[in-house]
């Protein structure tokens, strides 16, 4: 191999390693920055509501569970005061429920859940108090439309009445979606056990596209000498029908009640 080519390859390899190390270090910094941002957001919200952190020094597991229970039920009560349907996520029970006025309209059992390590790094009393109120949906992305298209033709009289509805063709599409909550928390929902090989491939593409977009945004920020953004996440795998019902039922600016432990 010619010497210029060797030099080029070695230089490229060194640059790749340097960039990889720099990216890793910056992501660690972004992780810590995300913790600080969430804690500041919670503290600010508590100040607005004139609430104080309910805590004692190093509470035992029983007391901590009671405080978590209280926060969760407070959030449920707050969300139930509205007329809108909301999403209640209970990580310990692996359940995702649609509720309205405190009544469960639909409940699904998650087959797999993966929680970002960031949540365990947040100051526990702040996290518990932060989850004592519903979180708000800021945006969403999905492989299926929010509402299925239905066309009804009015009959000339009652004798001719027959429902005329275009079938929901999205029943054949893979169901994968992302819900982003304030402040910058991502909920990933994936269809578990795709029925067709194409569904599995589409799910892979959906996830890869999201990860690629995140990396591209990080690189852009790095080129501008800015720290990448880390967003804590929770990933769920649900049955296809459950995932579809949940996505279509949640309002665009809906509420989510979250219990992490």
Short mmCIF file of C-alpha atoms in Angstrom, two decimals:
data_model
loop_
_atom_site.label_atom_id
_atom_site.label_comp_id
_atom_site.label_asym_id
_atom_site.label_seq_id
_atom_site.Cartn_x
_atom_site.Cartn_y
_atom_site.Cartn_z
CA UNK A 1 0.00 0.00 0.00
CA UNK A 2 1.34 3.39 -0.94
CA UNK A 3 2.49 5.66 1.85
CA UNK A 4 0.07 8.56 1.04
CA UNK A 5 -2.85 6.13 1.20
CA UNK A 6 -1.67 4.75 4.54
CA UNK A 7 -1.34 8.25 5.94
CA UNK A 8 -4.85 9.11 4.73
CA UNK A 9 -6.33 5.96 6.30
CA UNK A 10 -4.53 6.48 9.61
CA UNK A 11 -5.56 10.12 9.71
CA UNK A 12 -9.18 9.22 8.96
CA UNK A 13 -9.17 6.52 11.63
CA UNK A 14 -7.72 8.90 14.22
CA UNK A 15 -10.30 11.55 13.34
CA UNK A 16 -13.13 9.02 13.65
CA UNK A 17 -11.86 7.91 17.06
CA UNK A 18 -11.50 11.51 18.24
CA UNK A 19 -15.01 12.37 17.05
CA UNK A 20 -16.45 9.25 18.70
CA UNK A 21 -14.75 10.06 22.01
CA UNK A 22 -15.83 13.70 21.79
CA UNK A 23 -19.40 12.68 20.99
CA UNK A 24 -19.46 10.29 23.97
CA UNK A 25 -18.11 12.94 26.34
CA UNK A 26 -20.61 15.51 25.08
CA UNK A 27 -23.49 13.04 25.48
CA UNK A 28 -22.45 12.51 29.11
CA UNK A 29 -22.47 16.28 29.58
CA UNK A 30 -25.88 16.42 27.86
CA UNK A 31 -27.13 13.71 30.23
CA UNK A 32 -26.17 15.76 33.27
CA UNK A 33 -27.58 18.91 31.69
CA UNK A 34 -30.89 17.13 31.08
CA UNK A 35 -31.04 16.17 34.76
CA UNK A 36 -30.46 19.77 35.79
CA UNK A 37 -33.06 21.07 33.32
CA UNK A 38 -35.75 18.65 34.52
CA UNK A 39 -35.02 19.38 38.17
CA UNK A 40 -35.19 23.13 37.49
CA UNK A 41 -38.45 22.67 35.58
CA UNK A 42 -39.99 20.71 38.47
CA UNK A 43 -38.78 23.24 41.05
CA UNK A 44 -40.23 26.06 38.96
CA UNK A 45 -43.60 24.30 38.68
CA UNK A 46 -43.65 23.61 42.42
CA UNK A 47 -42.96 27.28 43.07
CA UNK A 48 -45.85 28.26 40.79
CA UNK A 49 -48.20 25.97 42.71
CA UNK A 50 -46.70 27.14 46.01
CA UNK A 51 -45.86 23.56 46.86
CA UNK A 52 -42.94 22.31 48.92
CA UNK A 53 -41.08 19.03 48.59
CA UNK A 54 -42.50 16.42 50.97
CA UNK A 55 -39.52 14.43 52.16
CA UNK A 56 -37.58 13.28 55.15
CA UNK A 57 -33.91 12.42 55.31
CA UNK A 58 -33.33 8.96 53.87
CA UNK A 59 -36.90 7.58 54.18
CA UNK A 60 -37.30 3.82 54.35
CA UNK A 61 -38.81 1.90 51.42
CA UNK A 62 -42.29 1.81 53.00
CA UNK A 63 -42.49 5.58 53.47
CA UNK A 64 -41.07 6.21 50.01
CA UNK A 65 -43.72 3.94 48.48
CA UNK A 66 -46.44 5.87 50.32
CA UNK A 67 -45.10 9.15 48.95
CA UNK A 68 -44.99 7.69 45.42
CA UNK A 69 -48.57 6.40 45.84
CA UNK A 70 -49.74 9.80 47.02
CA UNK A 71 -48.10 11.57 44.09
CA UNK A 72 -49.58 9.13 41.57
CA UNK A 73 -53.11 9.40 42.95
CA UNK A 74 -52.86 13.19 43.15
CA UNK A 75 -51.97 13.24 39.45
CA UNK A 76 -54.90 10.91 38.65
CA UNK A 77 -57.31 13.12 40.58
CA UNK A 78 -56.06 16.25 38.79
CA UNK A 79 -56.38 14.65 35.35
CA UNK A 80 -59.83 13.28 36.22
CA UNK A 81 -61.17 16.78 36.84
CA UNK A 82 -61.14 17.46 33.10
CA UNK A 83 -63.59 16.09 30.54
CA UNK A 84 -60.78 14.87 28.32
CA UNK A 85 -59.45 11.34 28.08
CA UNK A 86 -55.93 10.89 29.43
CA UNK A 87 -53.22 8.25 29.58
CA UNK A 88 -52.18 6.64 32.87
CA UNK A 89 -48.90 4.72 32.80
CA UNK A 90 -48.02 2.49 35.73
CA UNK A 91 -44.48 1.13 35.22
CA UNK A 92 -44.45 -1.27 38.24
CA UNK A 93 -47.69 -2.89 36.97
CA UNK A 94 -46.60 -2.70 33.31
CA UNK A 95 -50.00 -1.21 32.45
CA UNK A 96 -51.00 1.57 30.08
CA UNK A 97 -54.57 2.77 30.58
CA UNK A 98 -56.92 5.22 28.92
CA UNK A 99 -59.02 6.97 31.54
CA UNK A 100 -61.75 9.58 31.63
CA UNK A 101 -63.21 11.08 34.77
CA UNK A 102 -61.24 8.51 36.77
CA UNK A 103 -62.83 5.56 34.96
CA UNK A 104 -60.68 3.14 32.98
CA UNK A 105 -61.86 3.09 29.37
CA UNK A 106 -59.15 0.77 28.07
CA UNK A 107 -56.25 -1.01 29.74
CA UNK A 108 -53.29 -2.70 28.06
CA UNK A 109 -50.47 -4.79 29.46
CA UNK A 110 -47.06 -3.81 28.14
CA UNK A 111 -45.01 -6.81 27.05
CA UNK A 112 -41.73 -4.94 27.43
CA UNK A 113 -40.70 -1.66 29.05
CA UNK A 114 -37.33 0.05 29.01
CA UNK A 115 -36.81 3.17 31.13
CA UNK A 116 -34.07 5.74 30.64
CA UNK A 117 -31.43 5.68 33.42
CA UNK A 118 -31.86 9.43 33.73
CA UNK A 119 -34.96 9.07 35.90
CA UNK A 120 -33.03 7.23 38.61
CA UNK A 121 -30.44 10.05 38.60
CA UNK A 122 -32.98 12.81 39.32
CA UNK A 123 -33.30 13.99 42.90
CA UNK A 124 -35.97 11.53 44.26
CA UNK A 125 -38.13 14.04 46.17
CA UNK A 126 -38.20 16.38 43.19
CA UNK A 127 -39.08 13.55 40.80
CA UNK A 128 -41.92 12.31 42.99
CA UNK A 129 -43.36 15.80 43.33
CA UNK A 130 -42.89 16.42 39.63
CA UNK A 131 -45.02 13.37 38.86
CA UNK A 132 -47.75 14.42 41.30
CA UNK A 133 -49.37 16.34 38.43
CA UNK A 134 -50.18 15.19 34.88
CA UNK A 135 -47.60 15.76 32.15
CA UNK A 136 -48.68 17.44 28.90
CA UNK A 137 -48.23 16.07 25.38
CA UNK A 138 -46.26 18.52 23.23
CA UNK A 139 -46.07 16.55 19.95
CA UNK A 140 -46.30 13.08 18.44
CA UNK A 141 -45.09 11.04 15.47
CA UNK A 142 -46.67 7.87 14.13
CA UNK A 143 -46.76 5.34 11.31
CA UNK A 144 -50.58 5.54 11.20
CA UNK A 145 -52.96 8.51 10.87
CA UNK A 146 -54.46 9.93 14.03
CA UNK A 147 -58.05 9.32 12.91
CA UNK A 148 -59.11 6.73 10.29
CA UNK A 149 -60.88 8.08 7.19
CA UNK A 150 -64.60 7.27 7.15
CA UNK A 151 -67.08 8.27 4.43
CA UNK A 152 -70.82 7.95 5.02
CA UNK A 153 -73.43 8.46 2.28
CA UNK A 154 -76.81 9.75 3.41
CA UNK A 155 -79.69 7.51 2.19
CA UNK A 156 -82.72 8.93 0.37
CA UNK A 157 -84.98 7.26 2.93
CA UNK A 158 -84.73 4.87 5.88
CA UNK A 159 -85.37 1.78 3.75
CA UNK A 160 -82.12 2.38 1.87
CA UNK A 161 -80.04 2.95 4.95
CA UNK A 162 -76.90 0.85 5.15
CA UNK A 163 -73.68 1.99 6.79
CA UNK A 164 -71.24 2.95 4.06
CA UNK A 165 -67.81 3.20 5.60
CA UNK A 166 -64.43 2.77 4.00
CA UNK A 167 -62.62 0.04 5.97
CA UNK A 168 -59.72 1.05 8.15
CA UNK A 169 -56.87 0.01 5.88
CA UNK A 170 -54.36 0.93 8.55
CA UNK A 171 -55.16 -2.43 10.14
CA UNK A 172 -52.51 -3.75 7.75
CA UNK A 173 -49.95 -1.11 8.72
CA UNK A 174 -47.45 -1.51 11.57
CA UNK A 175 -48.34 0.60 14.61
CA UNK A 176 -45.39 2.54 16.04
CA UNK A 177 -45.53 6.02 17.51
CA UNK A 178 -43.68 8.49 19.69
CA UNK A 179 -45.26 10.89 22.18
CA UNK A 180 -43.19 13.75 23.52
CA UNK A 181 -44.08 15.22 26.89
CA UNK A 182 -43.09 18.46 28.54
CA UNK A 183 -40.30 18.75 29.61
CA UNK A 184 -38.64 16.76 26.79
CA UNK A 185 -39.63 13.24 27.83
CA UNK A 186 -40.13 10.72 25.03
CA UNK A 187 -42.57 7.81 25.13
CA UNK A 188 -41.88 5.22 22.41
CA UNK A 189 -44.64 2.73 21.62
CA UNK A 190 -43.89 -0.24 19.36
CA UNK A 191 -46.14 -2.98 18.10
CA UNK A 192 -45.03 -6.21 19.74
CA UNK A 193 -44.50 -9.34 17.64
CA UNK A 194 -45.20 -7.85 14.19
CA UNK A 195 -47.44 -10.27 12.30
CA UNK A 196 -45.52 -9.96 9.03
CA UNK A 197 -41.85 -9.73 8.21
CA UNK A 198 -42.53 -6.41 6.46
CA UNK A 199 -44.02 -5.05 9.70
CA UNK A 200 -40.84 -5.93 11.56
CA UNK A 201 -38.75 -4.23 8.88
CA UNK A 202 -40.96 -1.13 8.98
CA UNK A 203 -40.60 -1.02 12.75
CA UNK A 204 -36.83 -1.22 12.34
CA UNK A 205 -36.92 1.62 9.80
CA UNK A 206 -39.11 3.74 12.08
CA UNK A 207 -36.72 3.30 14.99
CA UNK A 208 -33.62 3.76 12.82
CA UNK A 209 -35.03 6.96 11.31
CA UNK A 210 -35.64 8.39 14.78
CA UNK A 211 -32.15 7.46 16.01
CA UNK A 212 -30.52 8.81 12.85
CA UNK A 213 -32.40 12.10 13.17
CA UNK A 214 -31.20 12.39 16.79
CA UNK A 215 -27.57 11.79 15.79
CA UNK A 216 -27.82 14.31 12.93
CA UNK A 217 -29.22 16.95 15.28
CA UNK A 218 -26.45 16.20 17.78
CA UNK A 219 -23.77 16.58 15.10
CA UNK A 220 -25.29 19.87 13.96
CA UNK A 221 -25.14 21.18 17.51
CA UNK A 222 -21.56 19.97 17.90
CA UNK A 223 -20.54 21.82 14.73
CA UNK A 224 -22.02 24.95 16.27
CA UNK A 225 -19.99 24.25 19.44
CA UNK A 226 -23.15 23.41 21.37
CA UNK A 227 -23.87 20.45 23.64
CA UNK A 228 -26.13 17.71 22.22
CA UNK A 229 -29.60 17.36 23.72
CA UNK A 230 -30.44 14.29 25.78
CA UNK A 231 -34.10 13.43 26.18
CA UNK A 232 -35.12 10.80 28.75
CA UNK A 233 -37.25 8.04 27.29
CA UNK A 234 -39.53 5.13 28.11
CA UNK A 235 -39.99 2.42 25.49
CA UNK A 236 -43.04 0.17 25.42
CA UNK A 237 -44.06 -2.84 23.38
CA UNK A 238 -47.81 -3.34 23.15
CA UNK A 239 -50.21 -5.48 21.19
CA UNK A 240 -51.12 -3.95 17.83
CA UNK A 241 -54.80 -3.27 18.68
CA UNK A 242 -53.92 -1.77 22.05
CA UNK A 243 -51.27 0.49 20.53
CA UNK A 244 -53.67 1.74 17.86
CA UNK A 245 -56.48 2.45 20.33
CA UNK A 246 -54.16 4.33 22.67
CA UNK A 247 -52.60 6.48 19.94
CA UNK A 248 -55.90 7.49 18.43
CA UNK A 249 -57.57 8.21 21.76
CA UNK A 250 -54.94 10.55 23.20
CA UNK A 251 -55.67 14.22 22.36
CA UNK A 252 -52.93 16.19 20.62
CA UNK A 253 -52.39 18.27 23.76
CA UNK A 254 -53.54 15.53 26.11
CA UNK A 255 -52.35 14.62 29.59
CA UNK A 256 -50.27 11.70 30.80
CA UNK A 257 -50.05 10.47 34.38
CA UNK A 258 -46.80 8.62 34.98
CA UNK A 259 -45.74 6.32 37.80
CA UNK A 260 -42.12 5.16 37.61
CA UNK A 261 -41.77 3.07 40.78
#
